[in-house]
Coordinates of N, CA, C and O in Angstrom, one line a residue:
M14 N 62.2 -113.1 79.6 CA 63.2 -112.3 79.0 C 63.8 -111.4 80.1 O 63.2 -111.1 81.1
P15 N 65.0 -110.9 79.9 CA 65.7 -110.1 80.9 C 65.0 -108.7 81.0 O 64.3 -108.3 80.1
D16 N 65.3 -108.1 82.1 CA 64.8 -106.7 82.4 C 65.5 -105.7 81.5 O 64.9 -104.7 81.1
T17 N 66.8 -105.9 81.3 CA 67.6 -105.0 80.5 C 67.7 -105.6 79.1 O 67.7 -106.8 78.9
H18 N 67.9 -104.7 78.1 CA 68.1 -105.2 76.7 C 69.5 -105.5 76.5 O 70.4 -104.8 76.9
Q19 N 69.7 -106.7 75.8 CA 71.0 -107.1 75.4 C 70.9 -107.9 74.1 O 70.0 -108.6 73.9
M20 N 71.9 -107.6 73.3 CA 71.9 -108.3 72.0 C 73.0 -109.4 72.0 O 74.1 -109.1 72.4
F21 N 72.6 -110.6 71.6 CA 73.6 -111.7 71.5 C 74.0 -111.7 70.0 O 73.2 -111.7 69.1
V22 N 75.3 -111.7 69.8 CA 75.9 -111.8 68.4 C 76.3 -113.2 68.2 O 77.2 -113.7 68.8
S23 N 75.7 -113.8 67.2 CA 75.9 -115.2 66.8 C 76.7 -115.2 65.5 O 76.2 -114.7 64.5
Y24 N 77.8 -115.9 65.5 CA 78.6 -115.9 64.2 C 79.6 -117.1 64.3 O 79.9 -117.7 65.3
A25 N 80.0 -117.5 63.1 CA 81.0 -118.6 63.0 C 82.4 -118.0 63.3 O 82.7 -116.9 63.0
S26 N 83.2 -118.9 63.8 CA 84.6 -118.4 64.2 C 85.3 -117.8 63.0 O 86.1 -116.9 63.1
A27 N 85.1 -118.3 61.8 CA 85.7 -117.8 60.6 C 85.3 -116.4 60.3 O 86.0 -115.7 59.5
D28 N 84.2 -115.9 60.9 CA 83.7 -114.6 60.6 C 84.0 -113.6 61.8 O 83.3 -112.6 61.9
K29 N 84.9 -114.0 62.6 CA 85.2 -113.2 63.9 C 85.6 -111.8 63.6 O 85.1 -110.9 64.3
V30 N 86.3 -111.5 62.6 CA 86.7 -110.1 62.3 C 85.5 -109.3 62.0 O 85.3 -108.2 62.5
A31 N 84.7 -109.8 61.1 CA 83.5 -109.0 60.7 C 82.5 -108.9 61.9 O 82.0 -107.8 62.2
A32 N 82.4 -109.9 62.7 CA 81.5 -109.9 63.9 C 82.0 -108.8 64.9 O 81.2 -108.0 65.4
R33 N 83.3 -108.8 65.1 CA 83.9 -107.8 66.1 C 83.7 -106.4 65.6 O 83.3 -105.5 66.4
G34 N 83.9 -106.1 64.3 CA 83.6 -104.8 63.8 C 82.2 -104.3 64.0 O 82.0 -103.2 64.4
I35 N 81.3 -105.2 63.6 CA 79.8 -104.9 63.8 C 79.5 -104.7 65.2 O 78.8 -103.7 65.6
A36 N 79.9 -105.6 66.1 CA 79.6 -105.6 67.5 C 80.2 -104.3 68.1 O 79.5 -103.6 69.0
D37 N 81.4 -103.9 67.8 CA 82.0 -102.7 68.3 C 81.2 -101.5 67.9 O 81.0 -100.6 68.7
D38 N 80.8 -101.4 66.6 CA 80.0 -100.3 66.2 C 78.6 -100.2 66.9 O 78.2 -99.1 67.3
L39 N 78.0 -101.4 67.1 CA 76.8 -101.4 67.9 C 77.0 -101.0 69.3 O 76.2 -100.2 69.9
A40 N 78.0 -101.5 70.0 CA 78.3 -101.1 71.3 C 78.6 -99.6 71.4 O 78.2 -98.9 72.4
H41 N 79.4 -99.1 70.5 CA 79.7 -97.6 70.5 C 78.4 -96.8 70.4 O 78.3 -95.7 70.9
A42 N 77.4 -97.3 69.7 CA 76.1 -96.6 69.5 C 75.2 -96.8 70.8 O 74.1 -96.3 70.8
G43 N 75.7 -97.6 71.8 CA 74.9 -97.7 73.0 C 74.2 -99.0 73.1 O 73.4 -99.2 74.1
T44 N 74.3 -99.9 72.2 CA 73.6 -101.2 72.3 C 74.4 -102.2 73.2 O 75.5 -102.5 72.8
P45 N 73.8 -102.7 74.3 CA 74.5 -103.7 75.1 C 74.7 -105.0 74.3 O 73.7 -105.5 73.8
I46 N 75.9 -105.4 74.1 CA 76.2 -106.6 73.3 C 76.8 -107.7 74.2 O 77.6 -107.5 75.1
W47 N 76.4 -108.9 73.8 CA 77.1 -110.1 74.4 C 77.7 -110.8 73.2 O 77.0 -111.1 72.2
S48 N 79.0 -111.0 73.3 CA 79.7 -111.8 72.3 C 80.7 -112.7 73.0 O 80.9 -112.5 74.2
D49 N 81.3 -113.6 72.3 CA 82.2 -114.5 73.0 C 83.5 -113.8 73.6 O 84.2 -114.4 74.4
S50 N 83.6 -112.5 73.3 CA 84.7 -111.8 73.9 C 84.5 -111.6 75.4 O 85.4 -111.2 76.2
A51 N 83.2 -111.8 75.8 CA 82.9 -111.7 77.3 C 83.3 -113.0 78.1 O 83.2 -112.9 79.3
I52 N 83.7 -114.0 77.4 CA 84.1 -115.2 78.0 C 85.5 -115.0 78.6 O 86.5 -114.7 77.9
R53 N 85.6 -115.3 79.9 CA 86.9 -115.1 80.6 C 87.8 -116.4 80.4 O 87.3 -117.5 80.2
F54 N 89.1 -116.1 80.5 CA 90.0 -117.2 80.3 C 89.7 -118.3 81.4 O 89.6 -118.0 82.6
G55 N 89.6 -119.6 81.0 CA 89.4 -120.7 81.9 C 87.9 -120.9 82.1 O 87.5 -121.9 82.8
E56 N 87.0 -120.0 81.7 CA 85.6 -120.2 81.9 C 85.0 -121.2 81.0 O 85.5 -121.4 79.8
D57 N 84.0 -122.0 81.4 CA 83.4 -123.0 80.6 C 82.7 -122.3 79.4 O 81.7 -121.5 79.6
F58 N 83.1 -122.5 78.2 CA 82.7 -121.9 77.0 C 81.2 -122.0 76.8 O 80.4 -121.1 76.5
V59 N 80.7 -123.3 76.9 CA 79.3 -123.6 76.7 C 78.4 -122.9 77.7 O 77.4 -122.2 77.4
D60 N 78.8 -122.9 79.0 CA 78.0 -122.3 80.0 C 77.9 -120.8 79.8 O 76.9 -120.1 80.0
A61 N 79.1 -120.2 79.4 CA 79.1 -118.7 79.2 C 78.2 -118.4 78.0 O 77.5 -117.4 78.1
K62 N 78.3 -119.1 77.0 CA 77.4 -118.8 75.8 C 75.9 -119.0 76.2 O 75.1 -118.1 75.8
E63 N 75.6 -120.0 76.9 CA 74.2 -120.2 77.3 C 73.7 -119.0 78.2 O 72.6 -118.6 78.1
R64 N 74.6 -118.5 79.1 CA 74.2 -117.4 79.9 C 74.0 -116.2 79.0 O 73.0 -115.4 79.2
G65 N 74.8 -116.0 78.0 CA 74.6 -114.9 77.1 C 73.3 -115.0 76.3 O 72.6 -114.1 76.1
L66 N 73.0 -116.2 75.8 CA 71.7 -116.5 75.1 C 70.5 -116.2 76.0 O 69.6 -115.5 75.6
L67 N 70.6 -116.7 77.3 CA 69.5 -116.5 78.2 C 69.3 -115.0 78.6 O 68.2 -114.6 78.9
G68 N 70.4 -114.3 78.7 CA 70.4 -112.9 79.1 C 70.1 -111.9 78.0 O 70.1 -110.7 78.3
S69 N 69.8 -112.4 76.8 CA 69.5 -111.5 75.7 C 68.1 -111.5 75.3 O 67.4 -112.5 75.5
D70 N 67.7 -110.4 74.7 CA 66.3 -110.3 74.1 C 66.3 -110.0 72.6 O 65.3 -109.9 72.0
S71 N 67.5 -109.9 72.1 CA 67.6 -109.8 70.6 C 68.9 -110.5 70.2 O 69.8 -110.7 71.0
Y72 N 68.8 -111.0 69.0 CA 69.8 -111.9 68.5 C 70.2 -111.5 67.1 O 69.4 -111.4 66.2
L73 N 71.5 -111.1 66.9 CA 72.1 -110.8 65.6 C 72.8 -112.0 65.1 O 73.7 -112.5 65.7
L74 N 72.3 -112.5 63.9 CA 72.8 -113.7 63.3 C 73.7 -113.2 62.1 O 73.1 -112.7 61.1
L75 N 75.0 -113.4 62.2 CA 75.8 -113.1 61.0 C 76.0 -114.3 60.2 O 76.8 -115.2 60.4
V76 N 75.1 -114.4 59.2 CA 74.9 -115.7 58.4 C 75.9 -115.7 57.2 O 76.0 -114.8 56.4
S77 N 76.7 -116.8 57.2 CA 77.6 -117.1 56.1 C 77.6 -118.6 55.9 O 77.0 -119.3 56.6
P78 N 78.3 -119.0 54.8 CA 78.3 -120.5 54.6 C 78.9 -121.2 55.9 O 78.4 -122.2 56.3
D79 N 80.0 -120.6 56.5 CA 80.5 -121.2 57.7 C 79.5 -121.2 58.8 O 79.5 -122.2 59.6
Y80 N 78.7 -120.2 59.0 CA 77.7 -120.1 60.0 C 76.7 -121.3 59.8 O 76.4 -122.0 60.8
M81 N 76.2 -121.5 58.6 CA 75.2 -122.5 58.3 C 75.8 -123.9 58.5 O 75.0 -124.8 58.7
N82 N 77.1 -124.0 58.4 CA 77.7 -125.3 58.6 C 78.2 -125.6 60.0 O 78.8 -126.6 60.3
S83 N 78.0 -124.6 60.9 CA 78.5 -124.7 62.3 C 77.4 -125.3 63.2 O 76.3 -124.7 63.3
E84 N 77.7 -126.4 63.9 CA 76.7 -127.0 64.8 C 76.4 -126.1 65.9 O 75.2 -126.0 66.3
F85 N 77.4 -125.4 66.5 CA 77.1 -124.5 67.6 C 76.2 -123.3 67.1 O 75.4 -122.8 67.8
C86 N 76.5 -122.8 65.9 CA 75.7 -121.7 65.4 C 74.3 -122.1 65.2 O 73.3 -121.3 65.5
M87 N 74.1 -123.3 64.8 CA 72.7 -123.8 64.6 C 72.0 -124.0 66.0 O 70.8 -123.7 66.1
Y88 N 72.8 -124.3 67.0 CA 72.2 -124.3 68.4 C 71.8 -122.9 68.8 O 70.7 -122.7 69.3
E89 N 72.6 -121.9 68.5 CA 72.3 -120.5 68.9 C 71.1 -120.1 68.1 O 70.2 -119.4 68.6
L90 N 71.0 -120.4 66.8 CA 69.9 -120.0 66.0 C 68.6 -120.7 66.5 O 67.6 -120.0 66.6
G91 N 68.7 -121.9 66.8 CA 67.5 -122.6 67.4 C 67.0 -122.0 68.7 O 65.8 -121.8 68.9
F92 N 68.0 -121.6 69.5 CA 67.6 -120.9 70.8 C 66.9 -119.6 70.5 O 65.9 -119.3 71.1
A93 N 67.5 -118.8 69.6 CA 66.9 -117.5 69.2 C 65.5 -117.7 68.7 O 64.6 -116.9 69.0
L94 N 65.3 -118.7 67.8 CA 64.0 -119.0 67.3 C 63.0 -119.3 68.4 O 61.8 -118.8 68.4
K95 N 63.4 -120.1 69.3 CA 62.5 -120.5 70.4 C 62.2 -119.2 71.3 O 61.0 -119.0 71.6
Q96 N 63.2 -118.4 71.5 CA 62.9 -117.1 72.3 C 62.0 -116.2 71.5 O 61.2 -115.5 72.1
Q97 N 62.1 -116.2 70.2 CA 61.3 -115.3 69.4 C 59.8 -115.8 69.5 O 58.9 -115.0 69.7
R98 N 59.6 -117.1 69.4 CA 58.2 -117.6 69.5 C 57.7 -117.5 70.9 O 56.5 -117.1 71.1
A99 N 58.5 -117.7 71.9 CA 58.0 -117.8 73.3 C 57.9 -116.4 73.9 O 57.0 -116.1 74.7
A100 N 58.8 -115.5 73.6 CA 58.9 -114.2 74.3 C 59.0 -113.0 73.4 O 59.2 -111.9 73.9
G101 N 58.8 -113.2 72.1 CA 58.9 -112.1 71.2 C 60.3 -111.5 71.0 O 60.4 -110.3 70.7
A102 N 61.3 -112.3 71.2 CA 62.7 -111.8 71.0 C 62.9 -111.3 69.5 O 62.2 -111.8 68.6
T103 N 63.7 -110.4 69.4 CA 64.0 -109.8 68.0 C 65.2 -110.6 67.4 O 66.2 -110.8 68.1
I104 N 65.0 -111.1 66.2 CA 66.0 -111.8 65.5 C 66.4 -111.0 64.2 O 65.5 -110.6 63.4
I105 N 67.6 -110.7 64.1 CA 68.1 -109.9 62.9 C 69.2 -110.7 62.2 O 70.4 -110.6 62.7
P106 N 68.9 -111.3 61.1 CA 69.9 -112.0 60.3 C 70.6 -111.0 59.4 O 69.9 -110.2 58.7
V107 N 71.9 -111.1 59.2 CA 72.7 -110.3 58.3 C 73.5 -111.3 57.5 O 74.3 -112.1 58.0
A108 N 73.3 -111.3 56.2 CA 74.1 -112.1 55.3 C 75.5 -111.4 55.1 O 75.5 -110.2 54.8
I109 N 76.5 -112.2 55.3 CA 77.9 -111.7 55.1 C 78.7 -112.6 54.2 O 78.2 -113.8 54.0
G110 N 79.9 -112.2 53.9 CA 80.7 -113.1 53.0 C 80.1 -113.4 51.7 O 79.5 -112.5 51.1
D111 N 80.2 -114.6 51.3 CA 79.7 -115.0 50.0 C 78.4 -115.8 50.1 O 78.1 -116.7 49.4
T112 N 77.6 -115.4 51.1 CA 76.3 -116.1 51.3 C 75.3 -115.8 50.2 O 75.1 -114.7 49.8
D113 N 74.7 -116.9 49.7 CA 73.7 -116.8 48.7 C 72.3 -116.8 49.4 O 71.9 -117.8 49.8
V114 N 71.8 -115.6 49.6 CA 70.6 -115.5 50.4 C 69.4 -116.3 49.9 O 68.6 -116.8 50.7
R115 N 69.4 -116.5 48.6 CA 68.2 -117.3 48.1 C 68.2 -118.7 48.6 O 67.1 -119.4 48.7
F116 N 69.3 -119.2 49.1 CA 69.4 -120.6 49.6 C 69.4 -120.8 51.1 O 69.6 -121.9 51.6
L117 N 69.1 -119.7 51.8 CA 69.0 -119.8 53.2 C 67.7 -120.5 53.6 O 66.7 -120.3 52.8
P118 N 67.6 -121.2 54.7 CA 66.3 -121.8 55.1 C 65.2 -120.8 55.3 O 65.5 -119.6 55.7
S119 N 64.0 -121.1 55.0 CA 62.9 -120.2 55.1 C 62.8 -119.7 56.6 O 62.3 -118.5 56.7
F120 N 63.2 -120.5 57.6 CA 63.0 -120.0 58.9 C 64.0 -118.9 59.2 O 63.9 -118.2 60.3
V121 N 65.0 -118.7 58.4 CA 65.9 -117.5 58.5 C 65.4 -116.4 57.6 O 65.3 -115.2 58.0
R122 N 65.1 -116.7 56.4 CA 64.6 -115.7 55.4 C 63.4 -115.0 55.9 O 63.2 -113.8 55.5
K123 N 62.5 -115.6 56.7 CA 61.3 -115.0 57.1 C 61.5 -113.7 58.0 O 60.7 -112.9 58.1
F124 N 62.8 -113.5 58.4 CA 63.1 -112.4 59.2 C 63.7 -111.2 58.4 O 64.2 -110.3 58.9
D125 N 63.5 -111.3 57.1 CA 64.0 -110.3 56.2 C 65.4 -110.0 56.4 O 65.8 -109.0 57.0
V126 N 66.3 -110.8 55.8 CA 67.7 -110.8 55.9 C 68.3 -109.5 55.4 O 68.0 -109.0 54.3
I127 N 69.1 -108.8 56.2 CA 69.9 -107.6 55.8 C 71.0 -108.1 55.0 O 71.8 -109.0 55.3
D128 N 71.2 -107.5 53.8 CA 72.3 -107.9 52.9 C 73.5 -107.1 53.3 O 73.7 -105.9 53.0
G129 N 74.4 -107.7 54.0 CA 75.7 -107.1 54.5 C 76.9 -107.5 53.7 O 78.0 -107.2 54.1
R130 N 76.7 -108.2 52.6 CA 77.8 -108.7 51.8 C 78.5 -107.5 51.1 O 78.0 -106.7 50.4
G131 N 79.8 -107.4 51.5 CA 80.6 -106.3 51.0 C 80.3 -104.9 51.6 O 80.8 -103.9 51.1
V132 N 79.5 -104.9 52.6 CA 79.1 -103.6 53.2 C 80.0 -103.3 54.5 O 80.2 -104.2 55.3
P133 N 80.4 -102.1 54.7 CA 81.2 -101.8 55.9 C 80.5 -102.0 57.2 O 79.3 -101.9 57.2
A134 N 81.2 -102.4 58.2 CA 80.6 -102.7 59.5 C 79.7 -101.6 60.0 O 78.6 -101.9 60.6
A135 N 80.2 -100.4 59.9 CA 79.4 -99.2 60.4 C 78.0 -99.1 59.7 O 77.0 -98.8 60.4
R136 N 78.0 -99.4 58.5 CA 76.7 -99.4 57.7 C 75.8 -100.5 58.2 O 74.6 -100.3 58.3
I137 N 76.4 -101.7 58.3 CA 75.6 -102.8 58.8 C 75.0 -102.5 60.2 O 73.8 -102.7 60.5
A138 N 75.9 -102.0 61.1 CA 75.4 -101.6 62.4 C 74.3 -100.6 62.4 O 73.3 -100.8 63.1
G139 N 74.3 -99.7 61.5 CA 73.2 -98.7 61.3 C 72.0 -99.4 60.9 O 70.9 -99.1 61.4
Q140 N 72.0 -100.3 60.0 CA 70.9 -101.1 59.6 C 70.3 -101.9 60.7 O 69.1 -102.0 60.9
V141 N 71.2 -102.5 61.5 CA 70.7 -103.3 62.6 C 70.0 -102.4 63.6 O 69.0 -102.7 64.2
L142 N 70.6 -101.2 63.9 CA 70.0 -100.3 64.8 C 68.6 -99.8 64.3 O 67.6 -99.7 65.1
D143 N 68.5 -99.6 63.0 CA 67.2 -99.2 62.4 C 66.2 -100.4 62.7 O 65.0 -100.1 63.0
R144 N 66.6 -101.6 62.5 CA 65.7 -102.8 62.7 C 65.3 -102.9 64.1 O 64.2 -103.2 64.4
L145 N 66.3 -102.6 65.1 CA 65.9 -102.7 66.5 C 64.9 -101.6 66.8 O 64.0 -101.9 67.6
R146 N 65.0 -100.5 66.3 CA 64.0 -99.4 66.5 C 62.7 -99.7 65.9 O 61.6 -99.2 66.4
N147 N 62.7 -100.4 64.7 CA 61.5 -100.6 64.0 C 61.4 -102.1 63.6 O 61.6 -102.4 62.4
P148 N 61.2 -103.0 64.5 CA 61.3 -104.4 64.2 C 60.2 -104.8 63.2 O 59.1 -104.3 63.3
L149 N 60.5 -105.7 62.4 CA 59.6 -106.3 61.4 C 58.9 -107.5 62.1 O 59.6 -108.3 62.7
V150 N 57.7 -107.6 61.8 CA 57.0 -108.8 62.3 C 57.2 -109.9 61.3 O 56.9 -109.7 60.1
P151 N 57.9 -111.0 61.6 CA 58.2 -112.0 60.6 C 57.0 -112.8 60.1 O 56.2 -113.2 60.9
T152 N 56.9 -112.8 58.8 CA 55.9 -113.7 58.2 C 56.5 -114.4 57.0 O 57.5 -113.9 56.5
P153 N 55.9 -115.5 56.6 CA 56.5 -116.1 55.4 C 56.5 -115.3 54.1 O 57.2 -115.6 53.2
R154 N 55.7 -114.2 54.1 CA 55.7 -113.3 52.9 C 57.0 -112.5 52.7 O 57.2 -112.1 51.6
H155 N 57.7 -112.3 53.8 CA 59.0 -111.5 53.7 C 60.0 -112.2 52.8 O 60.2 -113.4 53.0
K156 N 60.5 -111.6 51.9 CA 61.5 -112.2 51.0 C 62.9 -111.5 51.2 O 62.9 -110.3 51.3
A157 N 63.9 -112.2 51.2 CA 65.3 -111.6 51.3 C 65.7 -111.3 49.9 O 65.4 -111.9 48.9
A158 N 66.5 -110.2 49.8 CA 67.1 -109.8 48.5 C 68.1 -110.8 48.1 O 68.8 -111.4 48.9
A159 N 68.1 -111.1 46.8 CA 69.1 -112.1 46.3 C 70.5 -111.4 46.1 O 70.7 -110.3 46.1

């Protein structure tokens, strides 16, 4: 894991506006954020994302139906799960949009999904910061709110 803390924001392109709002609020609160806005024009997109994944020790997953249907988001989720198992990375899933939390896979629900559906970005960012300060140990017993 990296020496400095950095959060990787994983989201579907359809959720870009919500992701930017939450990431901006987290950055304003002092959380170092990696998001695709860090990719420079002409830079290899996949290489840049992999550097962001590797350089992070926490992963914010903005879960929506588009997220769950995105091949690249599933890659990012798999990477985060691997880092959580291997190095204790923090994974914070947030349900946004019209996500039905009850139908998320158990490997996402076990992280106690934050219900961000219809919630302002600043409030979601506050909940994420609380989770960073007081991480939950994921177990299959944790249930997400419906």
